[in-house]
Tab-separated table of C-alpha atoms and ligand atoms in Angstrom:
chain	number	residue	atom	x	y	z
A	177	UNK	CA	0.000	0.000	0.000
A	178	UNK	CA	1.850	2.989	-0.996
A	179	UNK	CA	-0.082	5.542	0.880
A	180	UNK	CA	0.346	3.225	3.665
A	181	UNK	CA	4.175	3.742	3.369
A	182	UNK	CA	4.266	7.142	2.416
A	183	UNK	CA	2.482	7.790	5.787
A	184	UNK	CA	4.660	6.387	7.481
A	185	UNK	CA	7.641	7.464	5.787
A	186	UNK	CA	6.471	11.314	6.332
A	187	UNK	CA	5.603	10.601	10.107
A	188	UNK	CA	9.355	9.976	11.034
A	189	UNK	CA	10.848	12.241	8.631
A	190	UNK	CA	9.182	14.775	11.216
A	191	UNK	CA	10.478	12.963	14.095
A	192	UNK	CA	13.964	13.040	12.882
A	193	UNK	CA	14.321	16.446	11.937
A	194	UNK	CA	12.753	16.848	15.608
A	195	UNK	CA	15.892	14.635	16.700
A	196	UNK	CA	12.692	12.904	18.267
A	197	UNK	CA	12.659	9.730	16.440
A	198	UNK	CA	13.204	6.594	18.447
A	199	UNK	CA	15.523	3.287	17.377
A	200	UNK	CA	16.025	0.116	19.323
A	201	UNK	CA	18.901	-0.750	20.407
A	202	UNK	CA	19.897	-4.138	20.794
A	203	UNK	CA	21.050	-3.868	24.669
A	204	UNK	CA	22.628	-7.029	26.724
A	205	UNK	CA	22.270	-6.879	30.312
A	206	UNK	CA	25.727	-8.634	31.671
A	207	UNK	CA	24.719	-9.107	35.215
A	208	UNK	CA	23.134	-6.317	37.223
A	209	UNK	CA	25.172	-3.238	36.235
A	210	UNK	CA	26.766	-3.283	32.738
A	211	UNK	CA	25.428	-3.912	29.567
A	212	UNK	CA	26.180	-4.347	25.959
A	213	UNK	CA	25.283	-2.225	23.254
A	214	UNK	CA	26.604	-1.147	19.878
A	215	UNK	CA	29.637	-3.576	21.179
A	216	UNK	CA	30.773	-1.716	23.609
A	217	UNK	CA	30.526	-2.691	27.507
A	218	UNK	CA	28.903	0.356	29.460
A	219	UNK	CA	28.011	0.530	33.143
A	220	UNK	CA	23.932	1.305	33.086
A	221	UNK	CA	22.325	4.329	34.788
A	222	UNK	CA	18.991	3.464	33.042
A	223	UNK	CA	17.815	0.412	34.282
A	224	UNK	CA	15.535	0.051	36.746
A	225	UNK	CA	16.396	-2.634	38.324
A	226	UNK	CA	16.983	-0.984	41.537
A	227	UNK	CA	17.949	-3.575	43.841
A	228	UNK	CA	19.691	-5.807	41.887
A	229	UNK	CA	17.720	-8.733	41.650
A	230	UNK	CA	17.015	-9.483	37.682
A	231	UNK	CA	19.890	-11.721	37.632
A	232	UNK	CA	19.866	-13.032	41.377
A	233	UNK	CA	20.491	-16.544	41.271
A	234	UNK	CA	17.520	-17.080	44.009
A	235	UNK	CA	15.037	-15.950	41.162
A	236	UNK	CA	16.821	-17.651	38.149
A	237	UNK	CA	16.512	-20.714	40.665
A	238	UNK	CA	12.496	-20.085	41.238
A	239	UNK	CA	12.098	-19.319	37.577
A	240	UNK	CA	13.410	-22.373	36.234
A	241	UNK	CA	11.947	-24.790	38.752
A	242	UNK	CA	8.548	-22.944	37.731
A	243	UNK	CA	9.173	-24.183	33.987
A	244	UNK	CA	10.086	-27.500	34.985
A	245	UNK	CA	6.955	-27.965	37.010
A	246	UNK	CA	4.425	-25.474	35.381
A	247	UNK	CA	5.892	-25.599	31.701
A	248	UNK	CA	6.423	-21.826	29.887
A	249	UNK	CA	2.944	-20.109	29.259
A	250	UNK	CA	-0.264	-20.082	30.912
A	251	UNK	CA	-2.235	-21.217	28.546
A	252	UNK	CA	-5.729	-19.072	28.549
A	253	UNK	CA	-6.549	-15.987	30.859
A	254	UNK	CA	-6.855	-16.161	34.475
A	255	UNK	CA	-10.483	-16.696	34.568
A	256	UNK	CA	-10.366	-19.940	32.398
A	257	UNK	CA	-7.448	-22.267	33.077
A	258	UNK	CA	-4.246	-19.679	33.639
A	259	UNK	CA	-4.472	-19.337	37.109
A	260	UNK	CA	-1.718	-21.526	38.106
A	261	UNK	CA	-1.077	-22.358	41.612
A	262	UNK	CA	1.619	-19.678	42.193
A	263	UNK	CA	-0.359	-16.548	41.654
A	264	UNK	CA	-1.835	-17.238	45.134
A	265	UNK	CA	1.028	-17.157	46.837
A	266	UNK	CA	2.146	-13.947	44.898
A	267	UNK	CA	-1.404	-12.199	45.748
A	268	UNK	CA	-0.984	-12.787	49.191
A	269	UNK	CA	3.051	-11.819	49.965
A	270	UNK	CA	2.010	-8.585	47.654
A	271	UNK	CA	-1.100	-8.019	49.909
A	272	UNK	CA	1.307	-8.047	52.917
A	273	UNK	CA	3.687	-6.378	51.477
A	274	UNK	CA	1.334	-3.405	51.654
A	275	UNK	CA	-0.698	-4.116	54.345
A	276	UNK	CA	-4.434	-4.566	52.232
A	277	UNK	CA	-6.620	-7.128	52.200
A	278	UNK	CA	-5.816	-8.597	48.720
A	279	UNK	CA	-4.119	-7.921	45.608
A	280	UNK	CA	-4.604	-8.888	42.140
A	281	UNK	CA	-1.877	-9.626	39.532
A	282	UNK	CA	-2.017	-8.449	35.951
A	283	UNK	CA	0.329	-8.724	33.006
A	284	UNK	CA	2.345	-5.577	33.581
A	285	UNK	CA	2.051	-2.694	35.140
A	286	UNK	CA	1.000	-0.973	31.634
A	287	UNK	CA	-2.035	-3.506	31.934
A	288	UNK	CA	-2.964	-2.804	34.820
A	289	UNK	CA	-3.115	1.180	34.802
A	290	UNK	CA	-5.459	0.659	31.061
A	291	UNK	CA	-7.432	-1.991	33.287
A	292	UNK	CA	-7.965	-0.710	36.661
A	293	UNK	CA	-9.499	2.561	35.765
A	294	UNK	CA	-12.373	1.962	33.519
A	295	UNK	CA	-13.277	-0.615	36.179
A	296	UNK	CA	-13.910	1.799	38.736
A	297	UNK	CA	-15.329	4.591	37.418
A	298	UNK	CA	-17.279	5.649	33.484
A	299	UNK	CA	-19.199	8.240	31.687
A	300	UNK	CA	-20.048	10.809	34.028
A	301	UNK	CA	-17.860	10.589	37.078
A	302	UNK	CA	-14.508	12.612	37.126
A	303	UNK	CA	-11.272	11.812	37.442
A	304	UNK	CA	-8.098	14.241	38.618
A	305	UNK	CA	-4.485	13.510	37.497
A	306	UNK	CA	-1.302	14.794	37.891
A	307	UNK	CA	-0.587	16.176	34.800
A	308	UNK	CA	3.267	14.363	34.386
A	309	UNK	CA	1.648	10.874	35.578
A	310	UNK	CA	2.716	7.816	33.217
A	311	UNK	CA	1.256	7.187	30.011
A	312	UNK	CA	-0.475	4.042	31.260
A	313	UNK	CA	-2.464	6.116	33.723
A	314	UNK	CA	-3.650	8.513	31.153
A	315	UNK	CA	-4.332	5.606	29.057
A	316	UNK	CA	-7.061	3.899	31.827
A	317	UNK	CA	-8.049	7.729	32.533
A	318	UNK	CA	-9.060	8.133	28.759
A	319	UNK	CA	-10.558	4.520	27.978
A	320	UNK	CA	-13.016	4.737	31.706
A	321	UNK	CA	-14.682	8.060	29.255
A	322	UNK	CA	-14.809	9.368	32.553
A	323	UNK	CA	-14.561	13.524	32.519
A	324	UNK	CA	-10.837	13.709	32.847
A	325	UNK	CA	-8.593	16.893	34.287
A	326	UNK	CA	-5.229	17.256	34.647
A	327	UNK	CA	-3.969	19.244	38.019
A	328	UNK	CA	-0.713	20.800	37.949
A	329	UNK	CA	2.279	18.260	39.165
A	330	UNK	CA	2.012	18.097	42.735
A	331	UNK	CA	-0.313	20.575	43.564
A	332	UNK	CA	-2.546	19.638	46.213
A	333	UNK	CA	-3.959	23.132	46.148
A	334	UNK	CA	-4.638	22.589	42.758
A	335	UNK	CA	-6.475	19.598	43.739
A	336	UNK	CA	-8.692	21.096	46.423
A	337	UNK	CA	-9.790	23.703	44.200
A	338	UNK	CA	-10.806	21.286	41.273
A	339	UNK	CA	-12.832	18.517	43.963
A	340	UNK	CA	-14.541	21.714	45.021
A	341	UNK	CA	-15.863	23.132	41.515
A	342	UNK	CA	-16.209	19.551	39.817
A	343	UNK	CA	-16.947	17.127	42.853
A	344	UNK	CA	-20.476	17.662	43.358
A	345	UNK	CA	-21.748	17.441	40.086
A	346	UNK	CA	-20.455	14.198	39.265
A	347	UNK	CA	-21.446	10.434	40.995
A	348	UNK	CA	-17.893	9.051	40.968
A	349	UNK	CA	-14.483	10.517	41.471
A	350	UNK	CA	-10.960	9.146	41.095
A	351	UNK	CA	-7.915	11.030	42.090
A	352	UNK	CA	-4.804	9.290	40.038
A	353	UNK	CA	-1.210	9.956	40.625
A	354	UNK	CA	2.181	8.193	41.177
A	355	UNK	CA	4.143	7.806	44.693
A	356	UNK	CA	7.431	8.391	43.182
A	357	UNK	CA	7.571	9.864	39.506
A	358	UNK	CA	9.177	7.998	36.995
A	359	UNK	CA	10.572	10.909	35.058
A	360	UNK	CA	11.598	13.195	37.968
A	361	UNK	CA	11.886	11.527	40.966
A	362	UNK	CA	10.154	13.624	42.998
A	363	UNK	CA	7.212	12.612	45.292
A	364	UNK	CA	3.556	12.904	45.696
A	365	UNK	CA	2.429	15.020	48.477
A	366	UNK	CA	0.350	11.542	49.616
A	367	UNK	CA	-0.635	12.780	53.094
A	368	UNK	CA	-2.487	15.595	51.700
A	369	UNK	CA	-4.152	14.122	48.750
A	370	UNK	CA	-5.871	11.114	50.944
A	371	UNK	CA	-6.873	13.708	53.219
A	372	UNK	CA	-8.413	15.695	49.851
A	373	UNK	CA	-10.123	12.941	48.816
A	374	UNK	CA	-11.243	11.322	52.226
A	375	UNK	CA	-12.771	14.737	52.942
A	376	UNK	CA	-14.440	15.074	49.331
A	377	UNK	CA	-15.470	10.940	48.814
A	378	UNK	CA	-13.298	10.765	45.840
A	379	UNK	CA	-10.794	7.875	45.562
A	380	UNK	CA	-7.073	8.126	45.345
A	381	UNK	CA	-5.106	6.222	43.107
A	382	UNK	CA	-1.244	5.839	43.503
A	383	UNK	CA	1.114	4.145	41.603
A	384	UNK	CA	4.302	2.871	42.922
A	385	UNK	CA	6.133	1.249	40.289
A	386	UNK	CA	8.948	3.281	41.464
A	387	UNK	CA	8.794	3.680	45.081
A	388	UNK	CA	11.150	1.630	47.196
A	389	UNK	CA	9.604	2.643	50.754
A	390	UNK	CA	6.785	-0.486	50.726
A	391	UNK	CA	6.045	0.191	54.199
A	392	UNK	CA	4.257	4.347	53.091
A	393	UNK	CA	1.911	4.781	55.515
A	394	UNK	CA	-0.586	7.430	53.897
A	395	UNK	CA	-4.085	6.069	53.792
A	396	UNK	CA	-4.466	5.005	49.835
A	397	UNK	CA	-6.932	2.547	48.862
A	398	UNK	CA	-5.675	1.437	45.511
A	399	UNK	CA	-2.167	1.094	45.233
A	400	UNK	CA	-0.763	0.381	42.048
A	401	UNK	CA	2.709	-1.541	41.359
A	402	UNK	CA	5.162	-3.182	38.595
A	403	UNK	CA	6.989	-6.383	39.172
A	404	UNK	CA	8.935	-5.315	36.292
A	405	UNK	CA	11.290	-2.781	38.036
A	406	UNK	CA	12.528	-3.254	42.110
A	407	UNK	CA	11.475	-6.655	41.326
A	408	UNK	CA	13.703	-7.718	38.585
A	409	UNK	CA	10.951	-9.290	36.497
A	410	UNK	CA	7.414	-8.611	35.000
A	411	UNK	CA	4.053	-8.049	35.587
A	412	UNK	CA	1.809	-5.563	37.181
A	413	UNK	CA	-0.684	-5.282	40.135
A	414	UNK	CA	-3.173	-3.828	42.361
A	415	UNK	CA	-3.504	-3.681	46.193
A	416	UNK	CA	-6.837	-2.736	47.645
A	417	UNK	CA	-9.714	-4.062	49.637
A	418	UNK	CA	-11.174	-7.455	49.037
A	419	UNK	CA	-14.414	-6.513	47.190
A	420	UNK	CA	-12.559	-3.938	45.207
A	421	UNK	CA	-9.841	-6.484	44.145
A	422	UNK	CA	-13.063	-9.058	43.746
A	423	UNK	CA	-14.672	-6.445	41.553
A	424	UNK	CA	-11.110	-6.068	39.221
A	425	UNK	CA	-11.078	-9.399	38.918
A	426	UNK	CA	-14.969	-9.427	36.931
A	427	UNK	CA	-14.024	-5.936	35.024
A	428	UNK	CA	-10.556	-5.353	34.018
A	429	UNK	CA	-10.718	-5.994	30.548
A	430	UNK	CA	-6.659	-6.271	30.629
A	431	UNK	CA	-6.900	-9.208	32.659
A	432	UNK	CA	-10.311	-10.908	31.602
A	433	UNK	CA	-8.958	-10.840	28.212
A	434	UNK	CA	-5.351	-11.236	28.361
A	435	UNK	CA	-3.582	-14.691	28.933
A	436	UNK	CA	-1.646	-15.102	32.665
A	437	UNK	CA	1.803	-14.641	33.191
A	438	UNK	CA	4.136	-17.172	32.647
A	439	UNK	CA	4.422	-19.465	35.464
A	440	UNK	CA	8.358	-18.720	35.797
A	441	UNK	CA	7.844	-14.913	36.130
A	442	UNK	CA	5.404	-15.218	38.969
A	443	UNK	CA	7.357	-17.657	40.865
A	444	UNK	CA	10.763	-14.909	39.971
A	445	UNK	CA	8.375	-12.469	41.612
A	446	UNK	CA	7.506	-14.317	44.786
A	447	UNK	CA	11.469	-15.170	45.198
A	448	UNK	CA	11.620	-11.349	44.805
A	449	UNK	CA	9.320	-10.863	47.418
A	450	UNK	CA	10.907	-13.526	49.861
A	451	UNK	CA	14.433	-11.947	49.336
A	452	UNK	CA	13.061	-8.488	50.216
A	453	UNK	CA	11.220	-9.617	53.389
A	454	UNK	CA	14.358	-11.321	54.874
A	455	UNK	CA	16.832	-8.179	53.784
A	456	UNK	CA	14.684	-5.226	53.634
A	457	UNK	CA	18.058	-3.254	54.124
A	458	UNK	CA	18.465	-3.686	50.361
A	459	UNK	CA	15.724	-0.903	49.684
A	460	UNK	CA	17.610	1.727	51.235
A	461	UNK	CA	20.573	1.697	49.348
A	462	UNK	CA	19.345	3.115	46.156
A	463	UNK	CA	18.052	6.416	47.437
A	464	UNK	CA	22.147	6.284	49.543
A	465	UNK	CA	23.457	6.201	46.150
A	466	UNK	CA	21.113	8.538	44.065
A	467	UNK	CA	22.099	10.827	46.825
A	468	UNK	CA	26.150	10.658	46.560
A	469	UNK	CA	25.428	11.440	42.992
A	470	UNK	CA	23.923	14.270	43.282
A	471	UNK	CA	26.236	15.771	46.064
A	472	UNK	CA	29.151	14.845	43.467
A	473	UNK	CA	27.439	16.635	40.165
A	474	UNK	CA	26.001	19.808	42.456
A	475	UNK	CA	22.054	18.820	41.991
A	476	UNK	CA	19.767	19.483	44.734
A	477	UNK	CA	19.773	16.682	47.015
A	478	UNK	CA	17.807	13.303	45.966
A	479	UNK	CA	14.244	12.372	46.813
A	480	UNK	CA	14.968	8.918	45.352
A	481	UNK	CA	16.238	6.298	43.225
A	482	UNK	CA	15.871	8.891	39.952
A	483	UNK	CA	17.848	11.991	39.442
A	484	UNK	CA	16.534	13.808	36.568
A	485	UNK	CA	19.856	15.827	34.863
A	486	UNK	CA	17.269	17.886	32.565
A	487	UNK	CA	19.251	19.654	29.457
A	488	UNK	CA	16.278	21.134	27.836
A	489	UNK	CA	16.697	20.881	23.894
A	490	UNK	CA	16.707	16.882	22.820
A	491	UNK	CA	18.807	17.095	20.453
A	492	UNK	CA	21.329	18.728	23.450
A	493	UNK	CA	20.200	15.807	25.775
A	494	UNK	CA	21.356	13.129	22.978
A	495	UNK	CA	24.540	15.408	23.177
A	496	UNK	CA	25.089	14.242	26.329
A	497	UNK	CA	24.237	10.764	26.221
A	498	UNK	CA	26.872	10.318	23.763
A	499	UNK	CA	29.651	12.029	25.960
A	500	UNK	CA	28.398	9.718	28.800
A	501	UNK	CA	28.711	6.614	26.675
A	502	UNK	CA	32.068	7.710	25.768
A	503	UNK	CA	33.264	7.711	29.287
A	504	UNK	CA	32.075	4.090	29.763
A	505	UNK	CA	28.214	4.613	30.740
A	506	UNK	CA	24.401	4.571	29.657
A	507	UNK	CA	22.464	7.453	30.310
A	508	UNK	CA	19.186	6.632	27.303
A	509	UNK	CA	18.498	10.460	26.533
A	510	UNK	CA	14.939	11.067	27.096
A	511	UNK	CA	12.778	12.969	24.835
A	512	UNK	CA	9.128	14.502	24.343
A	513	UNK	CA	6.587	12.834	24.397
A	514	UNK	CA	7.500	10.734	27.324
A	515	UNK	CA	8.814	14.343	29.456
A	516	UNK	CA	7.495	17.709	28.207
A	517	UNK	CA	8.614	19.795	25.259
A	518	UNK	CA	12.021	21.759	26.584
A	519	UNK	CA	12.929	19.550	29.237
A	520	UNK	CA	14.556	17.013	27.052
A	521	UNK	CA	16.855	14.708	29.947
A	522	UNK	CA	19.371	11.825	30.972
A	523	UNK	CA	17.091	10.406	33.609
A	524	UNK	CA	19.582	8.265	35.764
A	525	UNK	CA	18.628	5.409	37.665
A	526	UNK	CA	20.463	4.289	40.753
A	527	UNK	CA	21.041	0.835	41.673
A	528	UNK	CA	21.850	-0.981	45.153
A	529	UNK	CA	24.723	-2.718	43.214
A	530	UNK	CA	26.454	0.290	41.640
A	531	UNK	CA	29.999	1.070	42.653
A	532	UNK	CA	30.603	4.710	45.160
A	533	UNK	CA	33.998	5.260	42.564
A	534	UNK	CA	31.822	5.652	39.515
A	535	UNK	CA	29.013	7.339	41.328
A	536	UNK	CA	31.203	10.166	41.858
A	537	UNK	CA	33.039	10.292	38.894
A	538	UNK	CA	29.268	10.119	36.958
A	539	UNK	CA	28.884	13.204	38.546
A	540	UNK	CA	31.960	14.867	38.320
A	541	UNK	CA	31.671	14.166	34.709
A	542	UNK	CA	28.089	15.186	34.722
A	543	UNK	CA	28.798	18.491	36.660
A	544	UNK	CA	31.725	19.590	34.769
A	545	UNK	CA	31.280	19.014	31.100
A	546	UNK	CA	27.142	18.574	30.910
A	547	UNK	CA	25.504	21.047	33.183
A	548	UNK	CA	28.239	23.865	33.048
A	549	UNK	CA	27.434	24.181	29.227
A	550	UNK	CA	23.643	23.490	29.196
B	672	LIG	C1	7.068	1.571	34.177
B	672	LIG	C2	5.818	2.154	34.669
B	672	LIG	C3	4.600	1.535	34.429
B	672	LIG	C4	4.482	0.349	33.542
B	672	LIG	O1	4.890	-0.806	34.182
B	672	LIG	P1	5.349	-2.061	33.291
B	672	LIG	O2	5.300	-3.196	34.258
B	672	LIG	O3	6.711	-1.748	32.804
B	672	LIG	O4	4.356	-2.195	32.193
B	672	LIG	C5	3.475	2.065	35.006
B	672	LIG	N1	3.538	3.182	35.764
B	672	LIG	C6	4.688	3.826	35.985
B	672	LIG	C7	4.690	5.034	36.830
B	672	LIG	C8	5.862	3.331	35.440
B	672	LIG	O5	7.004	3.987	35.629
């Protein structure tokens, strides 16, 4: 179909002379800090594998005795014959984990944010989100075809003053944001926003893909999570209440209509979850090392495992990537869409396993020859 093509064709000739278009790169991970790409052996600031554990022999162990016993697929959704034995065991550690009732497993964490929403809430009711939440929440926000507004990042004021205009005239409300954002690291103010929407009967929403503090204590009654990053595997999920997670279970359309997980990532997950009960010292150590880094490159001081370096222009921020991967490390330059126009980015990732030595020299590098000329 040559219109077909020529569509296409035209789509990323914009992108590139945007310096926004996107390749893959084939990328090997060699153990929990390096990788290999383009041939060359770089030590990764953009994985999220914060604690170390996608190539812990404890969950390569749980993984392949799951294959061996379960075989390597599912084999239907998890309301006809895919839920094996171990996602049980995973729903419960998970509920513990953060202290609800029960929690429900889906395919990733992109499933479940396009799931969970439209479950809860539909035409007519309203839902607030933060304005730089994930993709995946705006996704579930958009398919519920609930009235959707964005409030600005953060701003519980913002917040207030939107419940108080809006609230009233609609049955159902839904306030959606994310514990730790994945972009800039900074946090939701979560104390204030359950009190907003405790006060107003809305319902909050957080997702915590990237928040290493399980234990938060603010009172949230759907958390959201990804296997996929602390946990070193894949697959998404929801904590919550019994009949909510009861309700998920009839009306997420991600995970009525999507085939389980393979048995060998939920058993990696619950060897996660095991390893992280008995050392729970492990989850501090990112934040210890996203904050040396930014002592050593002058940023202001870390609110967690992601330091955002933002450069502004992208075709400056692939500038910088390049440098970086000169000196020996992988910092993915990120670009609009995924942060806004003019705030183009390295968006490093801190691990438990990464060396001090080339935490400060990252940011000796990063304070001397990136930010002094952006
Ligand atoms: C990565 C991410 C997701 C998606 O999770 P996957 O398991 O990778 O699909 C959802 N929400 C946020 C905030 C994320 O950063």
């Amino acid at each position: 179909m040559p219109s077909l093509d020529d569509f296409a064709r035209q789509k990323l000739s914009t992108l590139e002379q945007a310096h926004l278009r996107r390749t893959l790169v084939p990328t090997g991970r060699l153990g929990d800090l390096y990788v290999e790409r383009n041939g060359r052996r770089l030590l990764s600031f953009s994985c999220n594998d914060y604690l170390g554990l996608a190539h812990h022999p404890a969950l390569k162990a749980a993984a392949i005795a799951a294959i061996e016993r379960h075989g390597v697929g599912a084999g239907a959704s998890r309301l006809v014959t895919g839920d094996h034995p171990l996602y049980g065991e995973l729903e419960l550690s998970l509920a513990r984990l953060k202290g609800t009732d029960a929690a429900c497993v889906f395919g990733s964490g992109y499933l479940a944010n396009a799931g969970i929403t439209p479950a809860l809430v539909g035409r007519g009711d309203l839902i607030l989100i933060d304005e730089l939440a994930q993709s995946s929440l705006w996704t579930g926000a958009r398919l519920s075809r609930a009235e959707v507004l964005a409030f600005r990042h953060n701003d519980a004021g913002h917040v207030a003053g939107l419940l108080k205009q809006h609230r009233a005239s609609h049955p159902r409300a839904l306030i959606v944001t994310e514990s730790v954002f994945s972009m800039d690291g900074d946090c939701a103010p979560l104390a204030k926003l359950a009190r907003l929407a405790s006060g107003a009967d809305a319902w909050l929403m957080v997702d915590d893909a990237h928040d290493l503090d399980f234990a938060a204590g603010a009172d949230v009654p759907l958390r959201i999570g990804t296997l996929s990053k602390a946990f070193g595997g894949y697959g998404g999920y929801l904590c919550a209440s019994q009949p909510v997670i009861d309700l998920v279970r009839n009306r997420a359309r991600t995970l009525v209509y999507s085939t389980g997980l393979p048995p060998a990532t939920v058993a990696a997950a619950i060897a996660a979850l095991d390893l992280i009960e008995r050392e729970p010292g492990r989850l501090k150590l990112p934040l210890a090392k996203a904050r040396l880094f930014t002592r050593a490159a002058g940023l202001p001081e870390a609110t967690s495992a992601i330091v955002p370096v933002v450069i502004g222009q992208a075709a400056a921020a692939l500038a910088a990537s390049k440098l970086l991967d000169a000196e020996g490390y992988l910092a993915v330059a990120i670009r609009p869409p995924t942060v806004p126009e003019g705030t183009a980015r390295l968006r490093l990732s801190f691990s438990a396993a990464h060396p001090d030595a080339e935490i400060e020299r990252l940011g000796d590098i990063v304070r001397t020859r990136i930010l002094r000329n952006a």
